[in-house]
CSV table of C-alpha atoms and ligand atoms in Angstrom, one decimal:
chain,number,residue,atom,x,y,z
A,1,MET,CA,-1.3,-3.1,2.0
A,2,ASN,CA,-2.7,-4.6,5.2
A,3,SER,CA,-2.0,-3.1,8.7
A,4,ASN,CA,0.9,-5.2,9.2
A,5,GLY,CA,2.6,-3.5,6.3
A,6,PHE,CA,2.6,-6.7,4.3
A,7,VAL,CA,0.9,-7.3,0.8
A,8,PRO,CA,-0.5,-10.9,0.4
A,9,PRO,CA,1.5,-13.2,-1.8
A,10,GLU,CA,0.9,-13.0,-5.6
A,11,ALA,CA,-0.8,-15.9,-7.2
A,12,ARG,CA,0.6,-17.4,-10.4
A,13,ALA,CA,1.1,-14.9,-13.2
A,14,ALA,CA,-1.6,-16.5,-15.3
A,15,VAL,CA,-4.1,-16.1,-12.3
A,16,GLU,CA,-3.0,-12.5,-11.4
A,17,GLN,CA,-4.3,-11.7,-14.9
A,18,LEU,CA,-7.8,-13.3,-14.6
A,19,ARG,CA,-11.0,-11.8,-13.3
A,20,ALA,CA,-13.3,-14.1,-11.6
A,21,TYR,CA,-15.9,-15.7,-13.9
A,22,SER,CA,-19.1,-14.5,-12.5
A,23,ALA,CA,-22.5,-14.7,-13.8
A,24,PRO,CA,-25.4,-12.4,-12.4
A,25,LEU,CA,-27.0,-15.1,-10.2
A,26,GLU,CA,-28.6,-13.4,-7.4
A,27,GLY,CA,-32.2,-12.9,-6.7
A,28,ARG,CA,-33.6,-15.1,-9.5
A,29,ARG,CA,-35.7,-17.3,-7.4
A,30,SER,CA,-39.4,-16.0,-7.9
A,31,ALA,CA,-38.8,-14.9,-11.6
A,32,LEU,CA,-39.5,-16.4,-14.8
A,33,ARG,CA,-35.9,-17.3,-15.4
A,34,LEU,CA,-35.3,-17.4,-19.1
A,35,ASP,CA,-31.6,-16.2,-18.6
A,36,PHE,CA,-29.6,-19.4,-18.0
A,37,ASN,CA,-31.1,-22.2,-20.3
A,38,GLU,CA,-32.3,-24.2,-17.2
A,39,ASN,CA,-35.1,-26.4,-17.0
A,40,THR,CA,-37.9,-23.9,-16.0
A,41,ILE,CA,-40.2,-26.3,-14.3
A,42,GLY,CA,-37.8,-28.4,-12.4
A,43,PRO,CA,-36.8,-32.1,-12.3
A,44,SER,CA,-38.5,-35.2,-12.1
A,45,PRO,CA,-40.6,-35.7,-9.0
A,46,LEU,CA,-38.4,-38.8,-8.4
A,47,VAL,CA,-35.5,-36.5,-8.1
A,48,ALA,CA,-37.3,-34.3,-5.3
A,49,GLU,CA,-38.2,-37.6,-3.5
A,50,ALA,CA,-34.7,-38.8,-3.5
A,51,VAL,CA,-33.3,-35.4,-2.1
A,52,ARG,CA,-36.0,-35.6,0.6
A,53,GLY,CA,-35.3,-38.9,1.5
A,54,PHE,CA,-31.7,-38.4,2.3
A,55,SER,CA,-30.6,-39.7,5.6
A,56,THR,CA,-28.4,-38.2,8.4
A,57,GLU,CA,-26.1,-41.3,7.9
A,58,GLU,CA,-25.7,-40.3,4.2
A,59,ILE,CA,-24.9,-36.7,5.1
A,60,ALA,CA,-22.3,-38.0,7.8
A,61,ILE,CA,-20.2,-40.1,5.4
A,62,TYR,CA,-18.2,-39.3,2.2
A,63,PRO,CA,-20.0,-39.8,-0.9
A,64,GLU,CA,-20.1,-43.4,-2.6
A,65,TYR,CA,-20.3,-43.7,-6.5
A,66,ASP,CA,-21.0,-47.5,-6.7
A,67,GLY,CA,-23.3,-48.1,-9.6
A,68,LEU,CA,-23.4,-44.4,-10.8
A,69,ARG,CA,-21.2,-44.9,-13.9
A,70,GLU,CA,-23.2,-48.0,-14.8
A,71,ALA,CA,-26.5,-46.0,-14.4
A,72,VAL,CA,-24.9,-43.2,-16.9
A,73,VAL,CA,-24.0,-46.1,-19.3
A,74,ARG,CA,-27.6,-47.4,-19.2
A,75,ASN,CA,-29.1,-44.0,-19.7
A,76,MET,CA,-26.8,-43.2,-22.5
A,77,LEU,CA,-27.6,-46.5,-24.3
A,78,GLU,CA,-31.4,-45.9,-23.6
A,79,THR,CA,-30.9,-42.4,-25.4
A,80,GLY,CA,-29.0,-43.8,-28.4
A,81,CYS,CA,-25.4,-44.3,-27.6
A,82,ARG,CA,-23.5,-46.7,-29.9
A,83,PRO,CA,-23.6,-50.2,-28.0
A,84,GLY,CA,-20.5,-51.2,-25.9
A,85,LEU,CA,-20.1,-48.2,-23.8
A,86,GLN,CA,-18.4,-49.3,-20.5
A,87,PRO,CA,-18.3,-47.6,-17.1
A,88,ASP,CA,-14.5,-47.0,-17.3
A,89,GLN,CA,-15.4,-44.5,-20.2
A,90,VAL,CA,-17.4,-42.2,-17.9
A,91,ALA,CA,-16.1,-39.6,-15.6
A,92,LEU,CA,-18.2,-38.0,-12.9
A,93,PHE,CA,-17.9,-34.2,-12.3
A,94,ASN,CA,-19.3,-31.5,-9.9
A,95,GLY,CA,-21.0,-30.1,-13.1
A,96,VAL,CA,-19.6,-29.7,-16.7
A,97,ASP,CA,-17.9,-26.5,-15.6
A,98,ALA,CA,-15.8,-28.7,-13.3
A,99,ALA,CA,-15.1,-30.9,-16.3
A,100,ILE,CA,-14.1,-28.0,-18.6
A,101,HIS,CA,-11.6,-27.1,-15.8
A,102,ALA,CA,-10.1,-30.5,-15.4
A,103,VAL,CA,-9.6,-30.9,-19.3
A,104,PHE,CA,-7.7,-27.6,-19.3
A,105,HIS,CA,-5.8,-28.8,-16.1
A,106,ALA,CA,-4.9,-32.1,-17.5
A,107,TYR,CA,-4.2,-31.2,-21.1
A,108,GLY,CA,-3.3,-27.4,-21.2
A,109,ASP,CA,0.2,-26.4,-20.8
A,110,ALA,CA,1.4,-22.8,-20.8
A,111,GLY,CA,2.0,-21.8,-24.4
A,112,ASP,CA,-0.3,-24.5,-25.9
A,113,ARG,CA,-3.0,-23.5,-28.2
A,114,VAL,CA,-6.8,-24.2,-27.6
A,115,LEU,CA,-9.0,-23.9,-30.9
A,116,THR,CA,-12.7,-22.8,-30.5
A,117,THR,CA,-15.2,-20.8,-32.0
A,118,SER,CA,-16.7,-17.3,-31.3
A,119,PRO,CA,-19.1,-16.5,-29.6
A,120,THR,CA,-19.5,-19.5,-27.4
A,121,PHE,CA,-19.8,-20.8,-23.8
A,122,GLY,CA,-18.0,-18.4,-21.6
A,123,TYR,CA,-16.1,-20.6,-19.3
A,124,TYR,CA,-13.7,-21.9,-21.9
A,125,THR,CA,-11.6,-18.7,-21.9
A,126,PRO,CA,-10.8,-18.2,-18.3
A,127,CYS,CA,-9.9,-21.9,-18.1
A,128,ALA,CA,-7.4,-21.6,-20.9
A,129,ARG,CA,-6.0,-18.4,-19.5
A,130,MET,CA,-5.5,-20.0,-16.1
A,131,GLN,CA,-3.3,-22.5,-17.7
A,132,GLY,CA,-1.5,-19.7,-19.7
A,133,MET,CA,-2.7,-21.1,-23.0
A,134,THR,CA,-3.3,-19.2,-26.2
A,135,ILE,CA,-6.7,-19.1,-27.5
A,136,GLU,CA,-7.7,-19.2,-31.2
A,137,ALA,CA,-11.5,-18.4,-31.4
A,138,ILE,CA,-12.7,-18.5,-34.9
A,139,PRO,CA,-16.0,-16.5,-35.5
A,140,TYR,CA,-19.3,-18.2,-36.8
A,141,GLU,CA,-20.0,-17.2,-40.4
A,142,GLY,CA,-22.7,-14.9,-41.9
A,143,GLU,CA,-26.2,-14.1,-40.7
A,144,ALA,CA,-26.9,-17.7,-39.9
A,145,PHE,CA,-23.9,-18.1,-37.7
A,146,THR,CA,-22.6,-21.2,-39.5
A,147,PHE,CA,-19.8,-23.3,-38.2
A,148,PRO,CA,-16.7,-22.0,-39.8
A,149,LEU,CA,-15.5,-25.5,-40.9
A,150,ALA,CA,-13.0,-24.4,-43.6
A,151,ALA,CA,-11.3,-22.0,-41.1
A,152,VAL,CA,-11.1,-24.7,-38.3
A,153,GLN,CA,-9.7,-27.3,-40.8
A,154,ALA,CA,-7.3,-24.8,-42.1
A,155,SER,CA,-6.1,-24.1,-38.6
A,156,ILE,CA,-5.7,-27.8,-37.7
A,157,ARG,CA,-3.6,-28.4,-40.8
A,158,GLU,CA,-1.4,-25.2,-40.1
A,159,SER,CA,-0.7,-26.6,-36.9
A,160,PRO,CA,-2.8,-29.0,-34.7
A,161,PRO,CA,-4.1,-27.4,-31.5
A,162,ARG,CA,-3.7,-29.1,-28.1
A,163,LEU,CA,-7.3,-28.9,-27.6
A,164,LEU,CA,-10.3,-28.3,-29.9
A,165,LEU,CA,-13.5,-27.3,-28.0
A,166,ILE,CA,-16.8,-27.5,-30.0
A,167,CYS,CA,-20.0,-26.7,-28.3
A,168,ASN,CA,-22.8,-28.5,-30.4
A,169,PRO,CA,-25.4,-27.0,-30.5
A,170,ASN,CA,-23.4,-23.9,-29.8
A,171,ASN,CA,-24.5,-21.7,-26.9
A,172,PRO,CA,-25.6,-18.9,-27.8
A,173,THR,CA,-26.0,-19.2,-31.4
A,174,GLY,CA,-27.6,-22.5,-31.6
A,175,THR,CA,-25.2,-23.5,-34.5
A,176,ARG,CA,-25.4,-27.3,-35.3
A,177,LEU,CA,-22.5,-29.4,-36.6
A,178,ALA,CA,-23.1,-32.9,-38.0
A,179,PRO,CA,-21.6,-35.6,-35.8
A,180,GLN,CA,-19.8,-37.2,-38.7
A,181,THR,CA,-18.0,-33.7,-39.3
A,182,ILE,CA,-16.9,-33.8,-35.8
A,183,LEU,CA,-15.5,-37.3,-36.2
A,184,ASP,CA,-13.6,-36.3,-39.2
A,185,LEU,CA,-12.2,-33.2,-37.4
A,186,ALA,CA,-11.0,-35.6,-34.6
A,187,ALA,CA,-9.4,-38.0,-37.2
A,188,SER,CA,-7.6,-35.2,-39.0
A,189,ALA,CA,-5.7,-34.2,-35.6
A,190,PRO,CA,-5.0,-37.5,-33.5
A,191,GLY,CA,-2.8,-35.6,-31.3
A,192,THR,CA,-5.5,-33.0,-30.4
A,193,LEU,CA,-8.1,-33.7,-27.7
A,194,VAL,CA,-11.4,-32.8,-29.3
A,195,VAL,CA,-14.0,-31.9,-26.5
A,196,VAL,CA,-17.8,-31.7,-27.7
A,197,ASP,CA,-19.6,-30.0,-25.3
A,198,GLU,CA,-23.3,-31.6,-25.8
A,199,LEU,CA,-25.2,-29.9,-23.0
A,200,TYR,CA,-28.1,-29.2,-25.4
A,201,GLU,CA,-28.0,-32.2,-27.7
A,202,ALA,CA,-31.4,-33.3,-26.5
A,203,PHE,CA,-32.8,-30.5,-28.5
A,204,THR,CA,-31.2,-31.5,-31.7
A,205,GLY,CA,-30.4,-35.1,-31.6
A,206,ASP,CA,-27.0,-34.3,-33.0
A,207,SER,CA,-24.9,-36.3,-30.6
A,208,VAL,CA,-21.5,-38.0,-31.5
A,209,LEU,CA,-22.4,-40.6,-29.0
A,210,PRO,CA,-24.3,-42.8,-31.6
A,211,VAL,CA,-21.7,-42.9,-34.1
A,212,ALA,CA,-18.3,-42.5,-32.0
A,213,ASP,CA,-16.1,-45.7,-31.5
A,214,PHE,CA,-14.0,-44.5,-28.7
A,215,SER,CA,-11.3,-47.2,-29.4
A,216,ALA,CA,-10.9,-45.9,-33.0
A,217,THR,CA,-11.4,-42.1,-32.1
A,218,SER,CA,-9.6,-42.1,-29.0
A,219,ASN,CA,-9.0,-38.4,-28.9
A,220,LEU,CA,-12.8,-37.5,-28.4
A,221,LEU,CA,-14.4,-36.4,-25.1
A,222,VAL,CA,-18.0,-35.7,-24.8
A,223,PHE,CA,-19.8,-33.7,-22.1
A,224,ARG,CA,-23.2,-34.2,-20.8
A,225,SER,CA,-24.8,-32.8,-17.8
A,226,LEU,CA,-27.9,-33.1,-15.6
A,227,SER,CA,-28.0,-29.4,-15.1
A,228,LYS,CA,-30.1,-28.0,-17.9
A,229,THR,CA,-32.5,-30.5,-19.5
A,230,ALA,CA,-32.9,-32.8,-16.6
A,231,GLY,CA,-33.4,-29.8,-14.1
A,232,LEU,CA,-30.6,-30.3,-11.7
A,233,ALA,CA,-28.6,-27.2,-12.0
A,234,GLY,CA,-28.5,-26.6,-8.2
A,235,LEU,CA,-27.0,-29.8,-7.3
A,236,ARG,CA,-24.0,-30.0,-9.8
A,237,ILE,CA,-23.4,-33.1,-11.6
A,238,GLY,CA,-22.0,-33.7,-15.2
A,239,PHE,CA,-20.3,-36.4,-17.0
A,240,GLY,CA,-17.4,-36.8,-19.5
A,241,ILE,CA,-17.5,-39.7,-21.9
A,242,GLY,CA,-14.5,-41.0,-23.7
A,243,HIS,CA,-11.6,-43.3,-24.2
A,244,PRO,CA,-10.6,-44.9,-20.8
A,245,ASP,CA,-7.2,-43.3,-20.9
A,246,VAL,CA,-8.8,-39.9,-21.5
A,247,ILE,CA,-11.1,-40.5,-18.6
A,248,ASP,CA,-8.4,-41.7,-16.4
A,249,ARG,CA,-6.2,-38.5,-17.0
A,250,VAL,CA,-9.0,-36.0,-16.3
A,251,GLY,CA,-9.6,-38.3,-13.0
A,252,ARG,CA,-6.1,-37.5,-12.1
A,253,VAL,CA,-6.9,-33.8,-11.7
A,254,THR,CA,-10.3,-34.1,-10.2
A,255,GLY,CA,-10.6,-34.6,-6.4
A,256,PRO,CA,-11.8,-37.8,-4.8
A,257,TYR,CA,-15.2,-36.5,-3.4
A,258,ASP,CA,-15.8,-33.6,-5.8
A,259,VAL,CA,-19.4,-34.9,-6.4
A,260,ASN,CA,-21.4,-34.7,-3.4
A,261,SER,CA,-23.8,-37.4,-2.1
A,262,VAL,CA,-27.0,-35.4,-2.7
A,263,ALA,CA,-26.1,-35.0,-6.4
A,264,VAL,CA,-25.3,-38.7,-6.6
A,265,ALA,CA,-28.8,-39.8,-5.2
A,266,ALA,CA,-30.4,-37.2,-7.5
A,267,ALA,CA,-28.6,-38.3,-10.5
A,268,PHE,CA,-29.7,-41.9,-9.9
A,269,ALA,CA,-33.3,-40.6,-9.8
A,270,ALA,CA,-33.0,-38.4,-12.9
A,271,LEU,CA,-31.2,-41.1,-15.1
A,272,ALA,CA,-33.9,-43.7,-14.2
A,273,ASP,CA,-36.6,-41.1,-15.4
A,274,GLN,CA,-35.8,-40.5,-19.0
A,275,SER,CA,-39.4,-40.3,-19.8
A,276,TYR,CA,-39.8,-37.0,-17.6
A,277,VAL,CA,-36.9,-35.4,-19.6
A,278,ASP,CA,-38.2,-36.5,-22.9
A,279,ALA,CA,-41.7,-35.0,-22.3
A,280,TYR,CA,-40.0,-31.7,-21.2
A,281,VAL,CA,-37.9,-31.6,-24.3
A,282,ALA,CA,-41.0,-32.2,-26.4
A,283,GLU,CA,-42.8,-29.3,-24.6
A,284,VAL,CA,-39.7,-26.9,-25.1
A,285,LEU,CA,-39.8,-27.8,-28.9
A,286,ARG,CA,-43.4,-27.0,-29.2
A,287,ALA,CA,-42.9,-23.7,-27.2
A,288,ARG,CA,-40.0,-23.0,-29.6
A,289,ASP,CA,-42.0,-23.4,-32.7
A,290,TRP,CA,-44.7,-21.1,-31.2
A,291,THR,CA,-42.1,-18.4,-30.2
A,292,VAL,CA,-40.5,-18.4,-33.5
A,293,GLU,CA,-44.0,-18.0,-35.2
A,294,ALA,CA,-45.0,-15.1,-32.9
A,295,LEU,CA,-41.7,-13.4,-33.4
A,296,ARG,CA,-42.0,-13.8,-37.1
A,297,SER,CA,-45.6,-12.4,-37.3
A,298,ALA,CA,-44.5,-9.4,-35.0
A,299,GLY,CA,-41.6,-8.8,-37.3
A,300,VAL,CA,-39.0,-9.1,-34.5
A,301,ARG,CA,-35.5,-9.9,-35.7
A,302,HIS,CA,-34.4,-13.2,-34.2
A,303,HIS,CA,-32.2,-16.2,-34.8
A,304,CYS,CA,-33.1,-19.5,-33.5
A,305,ASP,CA,-31.4,-23.0,-34.3
A,306,GLY,CA,-30.4,-25.9,-32.0
A,307,GLY,CA,-30.9,-25.6,-28.4
A,308,ASN,CA,-33.6,-24.4,-25.8
A,309,TYR,CA,-32.7,-20.7,-26.4
A,310,LEU,CA,-32.9,-18.2,-29.2
A,311,LEU,CA,-31.3,-14.7,-30.0
A,312,ILE,CA,-33.6,-11.6,-30.1
A,313,TRP,CA,-32.6,-8.1,-31.3
A,314,PRO,CA,-34.9,-5.7,-29.7
A,315,GLN,CA,-35.8,-2.2,-31.1
A,316,ARG,CA,-34.9,-0.3,-27.9
A,317,PRO,CA,-31.1,-0.8,-26.4
A,318,VAL,CA,-31.0,-4.2,-25.0
A,319,ALA,CA,-30.1,-2.8,-21.4
A,320,GLU,CA,-33.3,-1.0,-21.4
A,321,VAL,CA,-35.4,-4.1,-22.4
A,322,ASP,CA,-33.5,-6.2,-20.1
A,323,GLU,CA,-34.4,-3.7,-17.2
A,324,ALA,CA,-38.0,-3.3,-18.2
A,325,LEU,CA,-38.5,-7.2,-18.5
A,326,ARG,CA,-36.8,-7.6,-15.1
A,327,ALA,CA,-39.2,-5.3,-13.6
A,328,GLU,CA,-42.1,-7.6,-14.6
A,329,GLY,CA,-40.2,-10.5,-13.2
A,330,ILE,CA,-38.9,-11.9,-16.6
A,331,LEU,CA,-35.1,-12.6,-16.7
A,332,ILE,CA,-33.2,-12.9,-20.0
A,333,ARG,CA,-29.4,-12.8,-20.9
A,334,SER,CA,-28.1,-9.6,-22.5
A,335,MET,CA,-25.3,-10.5,-25.0
A,336,ALA,CA,-23.8,-7.0,-24.8
A,337,GLY,CA,-20.1,-7.1,-25.4
A,338,LYS,CA,-20.2,-10.6,-27.3
A,339,PRO,CA,-18.6,-10.5,-30.6
A,340,LEU,CA,-21.0,-10.9,-33.5
A,341,ILE,CA,-24.1,-10.7,-31.4
A,342,ASP,CA,-23.6,-7.4,-29.4
A,343,GLY,CA,-27.0,-5.7,-29.2
A,344,CYS,CA,-29.3,-8.8,-28.9
A,345,PHE,CA,-30.2,-11.0,-26.0
A,346,ARG,CA,-30.6,-14.6,-25.5
A,347,VAL,CA,-33.9,-15.9,-24.3
A,348,SER,CA,-34.2,-19.6,-22.8
A,349,ILE,CA,-37.2,-21.5,-24.0
A,350,GLY,CA,-39.5,-22.8,-21.4
A,351,THR,CA,-43.0,-24.1,-21.6
A,352,THR,CA,-45.7,-22.6,-24.0
A,353,SER,CA,-47.4,-20.7,-21.3
A,354,GLN,CA,-44.2,-19.1,-20.1
A,355,MET,CA,-43.2,-18.3,-23.6
A,356,GLN,CA,-46.7,-16.5,-24.0
A,357,ARG,CA,-46.1,-14.6,-21.0
A,358,PHE,CA,-42.5,-13.4,-22.2
A,359,MET,CA,-43.8,-12.6,-25.6
A,360,GLU,CA,-46.7,-10.5,-24.4
A,361,ALA,CA,-44.2,-8.7,-22.2
A,362,LEU,CA,-41.8,-8.1,-25.0
A,363,LEU,CA,-44.0,-6.8,-27.5
A,364,ARG,CA,-45.4,-4.4,-24.9
A,365,LEU,CA,-42.3,-3.1,-23.6
A,366,ASP,CA,-40.2,-3.0,-26.8
A,367,ALA,CA,-42.7,-1.2,-28.9
B,1,LIG,C1,-24.6,-24.4,-18.8
B,1,LIG,C2,-23.4,-24.9,-19.6
B,1,LIG,C3,-22.3,-25.7,-19.0
B,1,LIG,C4,-22.1,-25.9,-17.6
B,1,LIG,O1,-22.9,-26.9,-17.1
B,1,LIG,P1,-23.0,-27.4,-15.7
B,1,LIG,O2,-23.1,-28.9,-15.9
B,1,LIG,O3,-24.1,-26.8,-15.0
B,1,LIG,O4,-21.7,-27.0,-15.0
B,1,LIG,C5,-21.3,-26.0,-19.9
B,1,LIG,N1,-21.4,-25.9,-21.2
B,1,LIG,C6,-22.4,-25.1,-21.8
B,1,LIG,C7,-22.4,-24.9,-23.3
B,1,LIG,C8,-23.4,-24.6,-21.1
B,1,LIG,O5,-24.4,-23.9,-21.5
């Protein structure tokens, strides 16, 4: 109650039951950031140049998006997308987080069911809850965290969900799913919107874009972002790729200027410099091999599959290891409280020299 004796009005019932989705994002600047799967060396120099060259006129006017969807299409074709992709099959978002929000807003009615897996990316659940949807999260299977395909198929047969969310490779387990399997799932549930979160596909090559024909598979929506691999997390820009009608519907619940002009300028520069991203991905894959070999020879329990991250089970309690690494300026992400992987932490993979620094500290602090 405030001093006037009034209480502020209640939000929608679904919102009153939510807690704000917050990640520990303060004070990370000078540290070795292996906690959020970001690019650890920054974007292409062309991106920094585009941002520095930003004019006062560009700051003063509302953003313009002319040509950006075309640039996304060119980049997708360059990176293996099936020919024929059109600009009206691309939606622009203020990061894929905003895309996730928009999909739930456009497709999720109260009482509808969303089908997904567990553990997976943390933002799906609050978006489902804010719509009042029910969530069916099927656990990954066994020591290798295999995709629970039979259980997902059975759930669809029993009753097709409104939304099926597949993170491929999955964050944080790295679980990979063959693109054809995703197309088969989509074909088995034509009334379900199948969302494929492909933020880390550059590290696996398992994208559905080379094989998906969106006119035949019209219930598929693919997410790509410039946050992680391309190194633009601070600018917020991501893409949805799918059937023009699906793109239209998510566009209806997105604000007209949600993507800002600096992000647009940076995106043009990033999309035009695919070789920079390719070189970074190649270095991360080398660093991943080095790290896995180092963990194996030191006898440290770990799980590594797709993506620029892996899971490690320390000997000491994970909170202590987190704290000790932080004191050395190295950030990792504890998985405490996450189903199936409670007790481990996720470490993002940077360059080989960054991983050498991480491994040296880990082996010293977790002895
Ligand atoms: C980081 C992440 C996102 C959010 O990406 P942004 O484009 O930065 O909003 C979405 N999905 C997954 C699986 C992620 O790891």
